[in-house]
C-alpha positions as a Markdown table, in Angstrom:
| # | Residue | x | y | z |
|---|---|---|---|---|
| 1 | Met | 162.6 | -3.5 | -156.3 |
| 2 | Ser | 160.7 | -6.1 | -158.3 |
| 3 | Gly | 160.4 | -4.0 | -161.4 |
| 4 | Lys | 156.7 | -3.6 | -160.9 |
| 5 | Pro | 155.3 | -0.1 | -160.6 |
| 6 | Arg | 154.9 | 0.9 | -156.9 |
| 7 | Leu | 152.0 | 3.0 | -155.8 |
| 8 | Thr | 152.1 | 5.1 | -152.6 |
| 9 | Tyr | 148.8 | 6.4 | -151.3 |
| 10 | Cys | 146.2 | 5.9 | -148.6 |
| 11 | Asn | 144.4 | 2.5 | -148.5 |
| 12 | Gly | 141.4 | 3.7 | -150.5 |
| 13 | Arg | 140.3 | 5.1 | -153.8 |
| 14 | Gly | 141.0 | 8.8 | -153.9 |
| 15 | Arg | 143.2 | 10.1 | -156.7 |
| 16 | Met | 145.1 | 6.8 | -157.0 |
| 17 | Glu | 142.1 | 4.7 | -158.1 |
| 18 | Pro | 142.2 | 5.8 | -161.8 |
| 19 | Val | 145.9 | 4.8 | -161.8 |
| 20 | Arg | 145.0 | 1.4 | -160.4 |
| 21 | Trp | 142.3 | 1.0 | -163.0 |
| 22 | Leu | 144.6 | 2.0 | -165.9 |
| 23 | Leu | 147.4 | -0.3 | -164.9 |
| 24 | Ala | 145.0 | -3.2 | -164.3 |
| 25 | Ala | 143.3 | -2.6 | -167.7 |
| 26 | Ala | 146.8 | -2.7 | -169.3 |
| 27 | Gly | 147.4 | -6.0 | -167.6 |
| 28 | Val | 150.2 | -4.6 | -165.5 |
| 29 | Glu | 150.8 | -6.0 | -161.9 |
| 30 | Phe | 151.8 | -3.4 | -159.3 |
| 31 | Glu | 152.8 | -3.1 | -155.7 |
| 32 | Glu | 151.2 | -0.7 | -153.2 |
| 33 | Lys | 152.5 | 1.0 | -150.1 |
| 34 | Phe | 149.8 | 2.5 | -148.0 |
| 35 | Leu | 150.2 | 5.7 | -146.0 |
| 36 | Glu | 148.8 | 5.2 | -142.5 |
| 37 | Thr | 150.2 | 8.1 | -140.5 |
| 38 | Arg | 151.0 | 11.8 | -141.1 |
| 39 | Glu | 154.6 | 11.0 | -140.2 |
| 40 | Gln | 154.9 | 8.7 | -143.2 |
| 41 | Leu | 153.8 | 11.5 | -145.5 |
| 42 | Leu | 156.1 | 14.0 | -143.9 |
| 43 | Lys | 159.0 | 11.6 | -144.3 |
| 44 | Leu | 158.3 | 11.3 | -148.0 |
| 45 | Ile | 158.3 | 15.1 | -148.3 |
| 46 | Lys | 161.5 | 15.4 | -146.3 |
| 47 | Asp | 163.2 | 12.7 | -148.4 |
| 48 | Gly | 162.4 | 14.7 | -151.6 |
| 49 | Asp | 160.1 | 11.9 | -153.0 |
| 50 | Leu | 157.1 | 14.2 | -153.6 |
| 51 | Leu | 157.9 | 17.0 | -156.1 |
| 52 | Phe | 154.9 | 19.1 | -155.0 |
| 53 | Glu | 154.6 | 17.6 | -151.5 |
| 54 | Gln | 151.5 | 15.6 | -152.6 |
| 55 | Val | 150.5 | 12.1 | -153.3 |
| 56 | Pro | 149.7 | 10.0 | -155.4 |
| 57 | Leu | 153.3 | 8.8 | -155.9 |
| 58 | Val | 154.0 | 6.2 | -158.6 |
| 59 | Glu | 157.5 | 4.7 | -158.9 |
| 60 | Ile | 157.9 | 3.5 | -162.5 |
| 61 | Asp | 160.8 | 3.1 | -165.0 |
| 62 | Gly | 163.2 | 4.7 | -162.5 |
| 63 | Met | 161.0 | 7.7 | -162.0 |
| 64 | Lys | 159.2 | 9.0 | -159.0 |
| 65 | Met | 156.1 | 10.4 | -160.6 |
| 66 | Val | 153.5 | 12.7 | -159.0 |
| 67 | Gln | 150.5 | 14.6 | -160.3 |
| 68 | Thr | 147.7 | 12.2 | -161.2 |
| 69 | Arg | 147.2 | 13.5 | -164.8 |
| 70 | Ala | 151.0 | 13.1 | -165.6 |
| 71 | Ile | 151.0 | 9.6 | -164.1 |
| 72 | Leu | 148.0 | 8.5 | -166.2 |
| 73 | Ser | 149.3 | 10.1 | -169.4 |
| 74 | Tyr | 152.6 | 8.2 | -169.0 |
| 75 | Ile | 150.9 | 4.9 | -168.3 |
| 76 | Ala | 148.5 | 5.4 | -171.2 |
| 77 | Gly | 151.3 | 6.2 | -173.6 |
| 78 | Lys | 153.6 | 3.4 | -172.3 |
| 79 | Tyr | 150.9 | 0.7 | -172.7 |
| 80 | Asn | 149.4 | 1.8 | -176.1 |
| 81 | Leu | 146.2 | 3.2 | -174.6 |
| 82 | Tyr | 146.6 | 6.8 | -175.9 |
| 83 | Gly | 145.4 | 6.6 | -179.5 |
| 84 | Lys | 147.3 | 6.2 | -182.8 |
| 85 | Asp | 148.0 | 9.9 | -183.6 |
| 86 | Leu | 147.7 | 13.4 | -182.2 |
| 87 | Lys | 144.0 | 13.8 | -183.2 |
| 88 | Glu | 143.0 | 10.6 | -181.4 |
| 89 | Arg | 145.1 | 11.7 | -178.4 |
| 90 | Ala | 143.3 | 15.1 | -178.3 |
| 91 | Leu | 139.9 | 13.3 | -178.3 |
| 92 | Ile | 141.1 | 11.0 | -175.5 |
| 93 | Asp | 142.3 | 14.0 | -173.5 |
| 94 | Met | 138.9 | 15.8 | -174.0 |
| 95 | Tyr | 136.9 | 12.8 | -172.9 |
| 96 | Val | 139.2 | 12.1 | -169.9 |
| 97 | Glu | 139.0 | 15.7 | -168.7 |
| 98 | Gly | 135.2 | 15.7 | -168.9 |
| 99 | Ile | 135.1 | 12.4 | -166.9 |
| 100 | Thr | 137.6 | 13.8 | -164.4 |
| 101 | Asp | 135.3 | 16.7 | -163.7 |
| 102 | Leu | 132.4 | 14.3 | -162.9 |
| 103 | Met | 134.7 | 12.1 | -160.8 |
| 104 | Gln | 135.9 | 15.1 | -158.8 |
| 105 | Met | 132.4 | 15.5 | -157.4 |
| 106 | Ile | 132.3 | 11.8 | -156.5 |
| 107 | Leu | 135.8 | 12.0 | -155.0 |
| 108 | Met | 134.7 | 14.9 | -152.7 |
| 109 | Phe | 131.3 | 13.5 | -151.8 |
| 110 | Pro | 132.4 | 11.3 | -148.7 |
| 111 | Phe | 134.0 | 14.4 | -147.2 |
| 112 | Ser | 130.9 | 16.6 | -147.4 |
| 113 | Pro | 129.2 | 17.4 | -144.1 |
| 114 | Pro | 126.1 | 15.3 | -143.3 |
| 115 | Glu | 123.7 | 18.2 | -144.0 |
| 116 | Ala | 125.1 | 18.7 | -147.5 |
| 117 | Lys | 125.1 | 15.0 | -148.6 |
| 118 | Glu | 121.6 | 15.0 | -150.0 |
| 119 | Lys | 122.1 | 18.1 | -152.0 |
| 120 | Asn | 125.5 | 17.0 | -153.3 |
| 121 | Leu | 124.1 | 13.6 | -154.3 |
| 122 | Ala | 121.4 | 15.3 | -156.3 |
| 123 | Ser | 124.0 | 17.5 | -158.0 |
| 124 | Ile | 126.0 | 14.4 | -159.0 |
| 125 | Ala | 122.9 | 12.8 | -160.4 |
| 126 | Glu | 122.0 | 15.9 | -162.3 |
| 127 | Lys | 125.5 | 16.5 | -163.8 |
| 128 | Ala | 125.8 | 12.8 | -164.7 |
| 129 | Thr | 122.5 | 12.5 | -166.5 |
| 130 | Lys | 122.3 | 16.0 | -168.0 |
| 131 | Arg | 125.8 | 17.0 | -168.8 |
| 132 | Tyr | 128.3 | 14.1 | -168.9 |
| 133 | Phe | 126.6 | 10.8 | -169.8 |
| 134 | Pro | 124.6 | 12.4 | -172.7 |
| 135 | Val | 128.0 | 13.3 | -174.3 |
| 136 | Phe | 129.3 | 9.8 | -174.2 |
| 137 | Glu | 125.9 | 8.3 | -175.3 |
| 138 | Lys | 126.0 | 10.5 | -178.4 |
| 139 | Val | 129.7 | 9.8 | -179.1 |
| 140 | Leu | 129.2 | 6.0 | -179.0 |
| 141 | Lys | 126.0 | 6.3 | -181.2 |
| 142 | Gln | 127.6 | 8.5 | -183.8 |
| 143 | His | 131.0 | 6.7 | -183.8 |
| 144 | Gly | 129.3 | 3.3 | -184.2 |
| 145 | Gln | 132.2 | 1.4 | -182.6 |
| 146 | Asp | 132.8 | -0.5 | -179.4 |
| 147 | Phe | 135.2 | 2.1 | -178.1 |
| 148 | Leu | 135.1 | 5.9 | -177.7 |
| 149 | Val | 138.1 | 6.7 | -180.0 |
| 150 | Gly | 139.1 | 5.0 | -183.2 |
| 151 | Asn | 138.2 | 1.4 | -182.9 |
| 152 | Arg | 140.7 | 0.6 | -180.2 |
| 153 | Phe | 140.6 | 0.3 | -176.4 |
| 154 | Ser | 142.0 | 3.5 | -174.8 |
| 155 | Trp | 142.5 | 5.3 | -171.5 |
| 156 | Ala | 139.1 | 7.1 | -172.2 |
| 157 | Asp | 137.2 | 3.8 | -172.2 |
| 158 | Val | 138.8 | 2.8 | -168.8 |
| 159 | Gln | 138.1 | 6.1 | -167.2 |
| 160 | Leu | 134.5 | 6.1 | -168.5 |
| 161 | Leu | 133.8 | 2.7 | -167.1 |
| 162 | Glu | 135.2 | 3.6 | -163.7 |
| 163 | Ala | 133.0 | 6.7 | -163.6 |
| 164 | Ile | 129.8 | 4.7 | -164.6 |
| 165 | Leu | 130.4 | 2.2 | -161.9 |
| 166 | Ala | 131.2 | 4.9 | -159.3 |
| 167 | Val | 128.0 | 6.8 | -160.1 |
| 168 | Glu | 125.9 | 3.6 | -160.1 |
| 169 | Glu | 127.1 | 2.8 | -156.6 |
| 170 | Lys | 125.2 | 5.9 | -155.5 |
| 171 | Ile | 122.4 | 6.1 | -158.1 |
| 172 | Pro | 121.8 | 2.5 | -159.3 |
| 173 | Ala | 119.4 | 3.4 | -162.1 |
| 174 | Val | 121.5 | 6.2 | -163.5 |
| 175 | Leu | 122.0 | 4.5 | -166.9 |
| 176 | Ser | 118.3 | 3.8 | -167.5 |
| 177 | Gly | 118.1 | 6.4 | -170.2 |
| 178 | Phe | 121.4 | 5.6 | -171.9 |
| 179 | Pro | 121.2 | 2.3 | -173.9 |
| 180 | Gln | 124.6 | 2.9 | -175.6 |
| 181 | Leu | 126.3 | 3.3 | -172.2 |
| 182 | Gln | 124.6 | 0.2 | -171.0 |
| 183 | Val | 126.1 | -1.9 | -173.8 |
| 184 | Phe | 129.4 | -0.2 | -173.4 |
| 185 | Lys | 129.4 | -1.0 | -169.6 |
| 186 | Thr | 128.7 | -4.7 | -170.3 |
| 187 | Lys | 131.4 | -5.0 | -173.0 |
| 188 | Met | 134.1 | -3.2 | -171.1 |
| 189 | Ser | 133.3 | -5.1 | -167.9 |
| 190 | Asn | 133.9 | -8.3 | -169.7 |
| 191 | Met | 137.3 | -7.5 | -171.1 |
| 192 | Pro | 139.6 | -10.0 | -169.5 |
| 193 | Thr | 141.9 | -7.6 | -167.7 |
| 194 | Ile | 139.0 | -5.4 | -166.4 |
| 195 | Lys | 136.9 | -8.4 | -165.5 |
| 196 | Lys | 139.8 | -9.6 | -163.4 |
| 197 | Phe | 140.1 | -6.2 | -161.7 |
| 198 | Leu | 136.3 | -6.3 | -160.9 |
| 199 | Gln | 136.6 | -9.6 | -159.0 |
| 200 | Pro | 136.8 | -9.7 | -155.2 |
| 201 | Gly | 140.4 | -9.7 | -153.9 |
| 202 | Ser | 141.7 | -7.5 | -156.7 |
| 203 | Pro | 143.6 | -4.2 | -155.9 |
| 204 | Arg | 140.3 | -2.3 | -156.6 |
| 205 | Lys | 139.3 | -0.4 | -153.5 |
| 206 | Pro | 135.8 | -0.4 | -152.0 |
| 207 | Pro | 133.6 | 2.7 | -151.8 |
| 208 | Pro | 135.0 | 5.1 | -149.2 |
| 209 | Asp | 133.4 | 4.8 | -145.7 |
| 210 | Glu | 133.7 | 6.8 | -142.5 |
| 211 | His | 136.9 | 5.0 | -141.5 |
| 212 | Tyr | 138.6 | 5.9 | -144.8 |
| 213 | Val | 137.5 | 9.5 | -144.4 |
| 214 | Ala | 138.8 | 9.7 | -140.9 |
| 215 | Ser | 142.2 | 8.2 | -141.9 |
| 216 | Val | 142.6 | 10.6 | -144.8 |
| 217 | Met | 141.8 | 13.6 | -142.6 |
| 218 | Ala | 144.4 | 12.4 | -140.0 |
| 219 | Ile | 147.1 | 12.1 | -142.6 |
| 220 | Phe | 146.4 | 15.3 | -144.5 |
| 221 | Lys | 145.2 | 17.5 | -141.6 |
């Protein structure tokens, strides 16, 4: 093994995408192994590589880590993206949990039946503009800094930018009433490591399409 973290998941966003974002933001190169068949998943389970018989799987520092939240917490701590003390860490945790709730809706959207898509999209728009984005607009305004916690780049900033861009893919004008978030998005997108991740050819995955949905359903049926 090269020493780089190795990520095992489907060739798409899903629950691995925030891990890719966080590693990329930390400037860490990683390798990926894509699951293409159900047999590959079953072999991982049989070999004991998946503690709870689920991916994502990240091999890092001699560990085979599963459970997205645990993986992200470890990476954030390892690369100094988890605040300077317990209070900052608590804030980061709160912000990340909120963003994760919004991202869960986006994660499930491609798998919703055609007749439910319009309703589900409206629900994403409402939750983003009425519940989640107003919180971060207020935090940035009151905090008066470039970043959400302290005055230092953290896991929460990475996760928020990922969410903003994911919602904008579906609702392009979603930030029209959030000037602080517009500034935040521009600043974060121009940070060197993130700017690199946003370029074509990076490990960032495209929005899920019908082919991705079908491949996931075949593997996890």
